[in-house]
Short mmCIF file of C-alpha atoms in Angstrom, two decimals:
data_model
loop_
_atom_site.label_atom_id
_atom_site.label_comp_id
_atom_site.label_asym_id
_atom_site.label_seq_id
_atom_site.Cartn_x
_atom_site.Cartn_y
_atom_site.Cartn_z
CA MET A 1 -19.69 127.30 -29.64
CA ARG A 2 -16.59 127.09 -31.83
CA LEU A 3 -16.07 129.58 -34.68
CA SER A 4 -15.42 126.71 -37.07
CA SER A 5 -18.90 125.34 -36.44
CA VAL A 6 -20.43 128.68 -37.56
CA ILE A 7 -18.37 129.65 -40.61
CA GLY A 8 -17.03 126.19 -41.43
CA GLU A 9 -18.70 123.39 -43.33
CA PRO A 10 -21.38 122.49 -40.75
CA GLY A 11 -22.63 126.07 -40.54
CA ALA A 12 -22.51 126.64 -44.31
CA ARG A 13 -24.34 123.39 -44.96
CA ARG A 14 -27.15 124.39 -42.61
CA VAL A 15 -27.70 128.00 -43.74
CA SER A 16 -27.09 127.75 -47.50
CA PRO A 17 -30.51 126.28 -48.44
CA LEU A 18 -32.31 128.99 -46.47
CA LEU A 19 -30.22 131.78 -47.99
CA PHE A 20 -30.78 130.55 -51.55
CA LEU A 21 -34.52 130.35 -50.85
CA LEU A 22 -34.49 133.96 -49.60
CA VAL A 23 -32.74 135.06 -52.81
CA ILE A 24 -35.50 133.45 -54.89
CA LEU A 25 -38.16 135.19 -52.78
CA THR A 26 -36.53 138.58 -53.38
CA PHE A 27 -37.51 138.26 -57.05
CA PHE A 28 -41.03 139.21 -55.98
CA LEU A 29 -39.68 142.55 -54.69
CA VAL A 30 -38.71 145.64 -56.69
CA PHE A 31 -35.55 145.12 -58.74
CA THR A 32 -35.64 148.30 -60.85
CA GLY A 33 -37.55 151.55 -60.46
CA VAL A 34 -38.16 154.58 -62.67
CA SER A 35 -38.37 157.91 -60.87
CA CYS A 36 -38.60 161.57 -61.88
CA ASN A 37 -35.37 163.54 -62.28
CA GLU A 38 -36.48 166.57 -60.35
CA ALA A 39 -33.84 169.05 -61.53
CA THR A 40 -34.15 168.27 -65.24
CA THR A 41 -37.94 168.15 -65.10
CA LYS A 42 -38.15 171.56 -63.44
CA ALA A 43 -35.84 173.02 -66.08
CA ALA A 44 -38.05 171.56 -68.83
CA LEU A 45 -41.18 172.92 -67.17
CA ALA A 46 -39.64 176.36 -66.86
CA SER A 47 -38.88 176.28 -70.59
CA ILE A 48 -42.47 175.28 -71.40
CA ASP A 49 -43.91 177.93 -69.08
CA ALA A 50 -41.83 180.63 -70.75
CA SER A 51 -42.73 179.57 -74.29
CA GLU A 52 -46.43 178.73 -73.85
CA GLY A 53 -47.47 181.14 -71.11
CA VAL A 54 -48.77 178.65 -68.55
CA SER A 55 -50.84 180.25 -65.80
CA GLY A 56 -49.40 180.64 -62.33
CA SER A 57 -51.85 178.23 -60.70
CA GLU A 58 -51.18 175.53 -63.27
CA GLY A 59 -47.43 175.99 -62.94
CA ALA A 60 -47.65 175.81 -59.15
CA GLN A 61 -49.67 172.60 -59.34
CA VAL A 62 -47.18 170.95 -61.68
CA THR A 63 -44.25 172.10 -59.53
CA ALA A 64 -45.92 170.65 -56.43
CA CYS A 65 -46.34 167.34 -58.22
CA VAL A 66 -42.68 167.28 -59.27
CA ASN A 67 -41.57 168.07 -55.72
CA ALA A 68 -43.78 165.28 -54.37
CA LEU A 69 -42.29 162.82 -56.87
CA SER A 70 -38.77 163.36 -55.55
CA GLY A 71 -37.34 159.94 -54.72
CA VAL A 72 -40.59 158.14 -55.63
CA ASN A 73 -40.58 155.34 -58.18
CA ILE A 74 -43.24 156.04 -60.80
CA LEU A 75 -42.84 152.57 -62.29
CA THR A 76 -41.43 149.48 -60.59
CA TYR A 77 -40.17 146.22 -62.08
CA SER A 78 -39.87 143.19 -59.83
CA GLY A 79 -37.36 140.46 -60.54
CA TRP A 80 -40.21 138.19 -61.59
CA GLN A 81 -41.53 140.79 -64.06
CA LEU A 82 -38.08 141.28 -65.55
CA ALA A 83 -37.31 137.56 -65.82
CA PHE A 84 -40.61 136.68 -67.51
CA GLY A 85 -41.47 139.89 -69.36
CA ARG A 86 -44.45 140.97 -67.25
CA ASP A 87 -45.83 144.50 -67.21
CA PRO A 88 -44.44 146.81 -64.53
CA VAL A 89 -46.65 148.36 -61.89
CA ILE A 90 -47.24 151.99 -61.04
CA GLY A 91 -45.61 153.07 -57.81
CA SER A 92 -47.11 155.12 -55.04
CA VAL A 93 -48.15 158.29 -56.89
CA PRO A 94 -48.35 161.26 -54.47
CA ALA A 95 -51.71 162.94 -53.93
CA ALA A 96 -50.23 166.23 -55.18
CA CYS A 97 -50.20 164.78 -58.69
CA ASN A 98 -54.00 164.26 -58.65
CA GLN A 99 -53.85 160.82 -60.24
CA ASN A 100 -57.16 158.94 -60.14
CA ASN A 101 -57.03 155.12 -60.16
CA ALA A 102 -53.33 155.18 -61.00
CA ALA A 103 -52.93 151.61 -59.80
CA GLY A 104 -55.28 150.36 -62.49
CA GLN A 105 -53.68 152.14 -65.44
CA ASP A 106 -52.29 150.12 -68.33
CA THR A 107 -48.50 149.81 -68.21
CA SER A 108 -48.04 147.45 -71.16
CA SER A 109 -46.30 150.21 -73.11
CA ALA A 110 -43.53 150.17 -70.49
CA ASN A 111 -43.01 146.41 -70.84
CA ILE A 112 -39.41 145.70 -71.91
CA GLY A 113 -39.91 141.97 -72.47
CA PRO A 114 -38.25 139.02 -70.72
CA GLN A 115 -34.71 139.74 -69.63
CA LEU A 116 -32.34 136.82 -70.11
CA LEU A 117 -29.87 137.96 -67.46
CA ALA A 118 -32.57 138.18 -64.78
CA PHE A 119 -33.93 134.78 -65.82
CA LEU A 120 -30.46 133.19 -65.66
CA ALA A 121 -29.90 134.73 -62.22
CA LEU A 122 -33.14 133.13 -61.04
CA VAL A 123 -32.12 129.78 -62.55
CA SER A 124 -28.69 130.03 -60.90
CA ALA A 125 -30.28 130.69 -57.51
CA GLY A 126 -32.66 127.75 -58.06
CA LEU A 127 -29.81 125.39 -58.93
CA GLY A 128 -27.87 126.67 -55.93
CA LEU A 129 -30.85 125.84 -53.74
CA LEU A 130 -31.06 122.35 -55.26
CA PHE A 131 -27.39 121.54 -54.67
CA ALA A 132 -27.46 123.14 -51.21
CA CYS A 133 -30.37 120.89 -50.23
CA ALA A 134 -28.54 117.87 -51.63
CA GLY A 135 -25.51 118.77 -49.53
CA PHE A 136 -27.67 119.32 -46.46
CA LEU A 137 -29.13 115.82 -46.90
CA GLY A 138 -25.69 114.30 -47.34
CA GLY A 139 -25.91 113.81 -51.11
CA LEU A 140 -22.71 115.74 -51.83
CA ALA A 141 -19.28 115.72 -50.29
CA ALA A 142 -18.54 118.69 -48.03
CA ARG A 143 -16.01 120.45 -50.30
CA SER A 144 -18.05 119.78 -53.45
CA ARG A 145 -21.18 121.23 -51.86
CA ALA A 146 -19.39 124.36 -50.68
CA LEU A 147 -17.68 124.92 -54.03
CA VAL A 148 -20.86 124.47 -56.08
CA ALA A 149 -22.87 126.73 -53.76
CA ALA A 150 -20.23 129.46 -53.95
CA ILE A 151 -20.11 129.26 -57.77
CA PHE A 152 -23.89 129.50 -58.17
CA ALA A 153 -24.12 132.36 -55.66
CA ALA A 154 -21.34 134.33 -57.33
CA GLY A 155 -22.83 133.68 -60.76
CA ALA A 156 -26.29 134.85 -59.70
CA GLY A 157 -24.81 138.00 -58.17
CA ALA A 158 -22.83 138.86 -61.30
CA LEU A 159 -25.90 138.30 -63.47
CA LEU A 160 -28.01 140.60 -61.30
CA VAL A 161 -25.43 143.38 -61.54
CA LEU A 162 -25.19 143.05 -65.33
CA ASP A 163 -28.98 142.90 -65.59
CA GLN A 164 -29.35 146.26 -63.83
CA PHE A 165 -27.05 147.97 -66.35
CA HIS A 166 -28.81 146.25 -69.25
CA VAL A 167 -32.29 147.18 -68.01
CA ARG A 168 -31.19 150.77 -67.47
CA ASP A 169 -29.95 151.03 -71.05
CA LEU A 170 -33.17 149.46 -72.36
CA LEU A 171 -35.37 151.87 -70.43
CA VAL A 172 -33.32 154.90 -71.47
CA SER A 173 -33.63 153.87 -75.12
CA LYS A 174 -37.35 153.20 -74.74
CA ILE A 175 -38.02 156.56 -73.11
CA SER A 176 -35.94 158.41 -75.68
CA ALA A 177 -37.85 156.76 -78.52
CA SER A 178 -41.30 157.26 -76.98
CA GLU A 179 -43.75 159.47 -78.85
CA GLY A 180 -45.23 162.63 -77.42
CA SER A 181 -42.65 162.98 -74.66
CA SER A 182 -40.16 165.24 -76.37
CA VAL A 183 -39.32 168.68 -75.01
CA PRO A 184 -37.37 171.03 -77.30
CA GLY A 185 -33.68 170.80 -76.49
CA ILE A 186 -34.10 168.11 -73.81
CA ASP A 187 -33.71 164.36 -74.17
CA PRO A 188 -36.85 162.73 -72.68
CA SER A 189 -34.72 160.10 -70.94
CA SER A 190 -32.98 162.83 -68.92
CA LEU A 191 -36.30 163.55 -67.20
CA PHE A 192 -36.17 160.16 -65.45
CA ASP A 193 -33.79 158.24 -63.21
CA ILE A 194 -33.39 154.45 -63.35
CA ASN A 195 -32.89 153.16 -59.80
CA VAL A 196 -31.74 149.92 -58.24
CA GLY A 197 -34.65 148.36 -56.34
CA THR A 198 -34.52 147.20 -52.75
CA GLY A 199 -35.18 143.60 -53.82
CA ARG A 200 -32.08 143.54 -56.00
CA LEU A 201 -29.96 145.06 -53.23
CA ILE A 202 -31.21 142.51 -50.70
CA ALA A 203 -30.54 139.67 -53.13
CA LEU A 204 -26.99 140.89 -53.75
CA VAL A 205 -26.28 141.14 -50.02
CA ILE A 206 -27.58 137.60 -49.40
CA LEU A 207 -25.58 136.25 -52.34
CA ALA A 208 -22.43 137.93 -51.01
CA VAL A 209 -23.02 136.24 -47.64
CA LEU A 210 -23.51 132.92 -49.43
CA VAL A 211 -20.21 133.27 -51.25
CA LEU A 212 -18.37 134.26 -48.08
CA VAL A 213 -19.85 131.45 -45.99
CA ASN A 214 -19.21 128.73 -48.56
CA VAL A 215 -15.71 129.90 -49.50
CA SER A 216 -14.81 129.92 -45.80
CA ALA A 217 -16.16 126.37 -45.57
CA LEU A 218 -13.49 125.32 -48.09
CA PHE A 219 -10.68 126.47 -45.82
CA VAL A 220 -11.96 126.33 -42.24
CA ARG A 221 -11.49 122.85 -40.87
CA VAL A 222 -13.62 121.49 -38.07
CA PRO A 223 -11.45 119.40 -35.75
CA PRO A 224 -12.87 115.97 -35.02
CA THR A 225 -14.62 115.60 -31.73
CA ALA A 226 -12.37 113.91 -29.21
CA VAL A 227 -13.73 110.59 -28.03
CA PRO A 228 -12.91 109.99 -24.38
CA ALA A 229 -10.96 106.83 -23.78
CA PRO A 230 -12.84 104.18 -21.82
CA GLU A 231 -11.82 103.81 -18.23
CA PRO A 232 -9.91 100.61 -17.47
CA PRO A 233 -11.97 97.96 -15.70
CA GLU A 234 -11.49 97.67 -11.99
CA PRO A 235 -9.33 94.74 -10.96
CA PRO A 236 -11.16 91.74 -9.48
CA PRO A 237 -11.23 91.55 -5.70
CA PRO A 238 -8.37 89.50 -4.19
CA ARG A 239 -9.09 85.91 -3.36
CA PRO A 240 -9.04 85.01 0.29
CA SER A 241 -5.95 83.04 1.25
CA PRO A 242 -6.56 79.36 2.12
CA PRO A 243 -6.47 78.46 5.81
#
C-alpha cells in the first residue's frame, strides 16, 4: 500500500464523510461540565462553620460530600443542548452527598439558552458531511472537495473553541448573579469550575484529523497506475517452400 493512497486524495475522499459524521454524533456527548471547586468550597465552608457554629457531624458530612465531588461534573451540557438551548442534566452525584432522585430534579434554572457558536459548528460539520459525500460520489473535483472539507472542518473546530470560552463566561455570570448562593467575601462563581467535556475534545481531535487529511490531499499526488504495454503478436508461421 502506497502512502499517497492513505493520506492523498483517494484516502481523504473515503474517510472524510465518516469523520464528519462522527463529529456530528459527538454533539450528543458532554461538551461542557460544571464541577465543584474543592479548595474554594472548603474555605467557604470553614468560614460558615466558624461564624454559625455548625456541629461536627454536620461539618464532616458536608466535607465528605465536597471530597466526593472532586472532579465530578454536577451539571453537564451536551453539544445538542448548547446548540438548541435545552436544559442541562445532573451528573453522577456521589452517594456521600445524600441526593435523592437527583436525576429527576429540574435544571431549567441552569439553562443558558441556544448558543449560536455551537449551532454554527454543528451546521459547519453538517455542510462538511454534505460536500464530503458529494466528493465521495464524484460530484466534486478532487482539489475542490479537499479544500471545502478542510475549510468546514477548520471552521467547526474554531467555533467549538470559541463556544467553550463563551459558555464559560455565561455560566460564571449566571452563577455570580444567582440568588441565595452568596457567601460573605466569596464570589459564588469561584465555588465552581467550568470544564471542557469529553465530547468537545473528541470532536476537536476528529476535526484536526480532517483538516490534516484534506490539506495533505491538496499536495500529495497519486501517480497514475502504469498500464502494461500489450505484448507484440507472434509472427505467423513460415510458409512451406514450394517443391
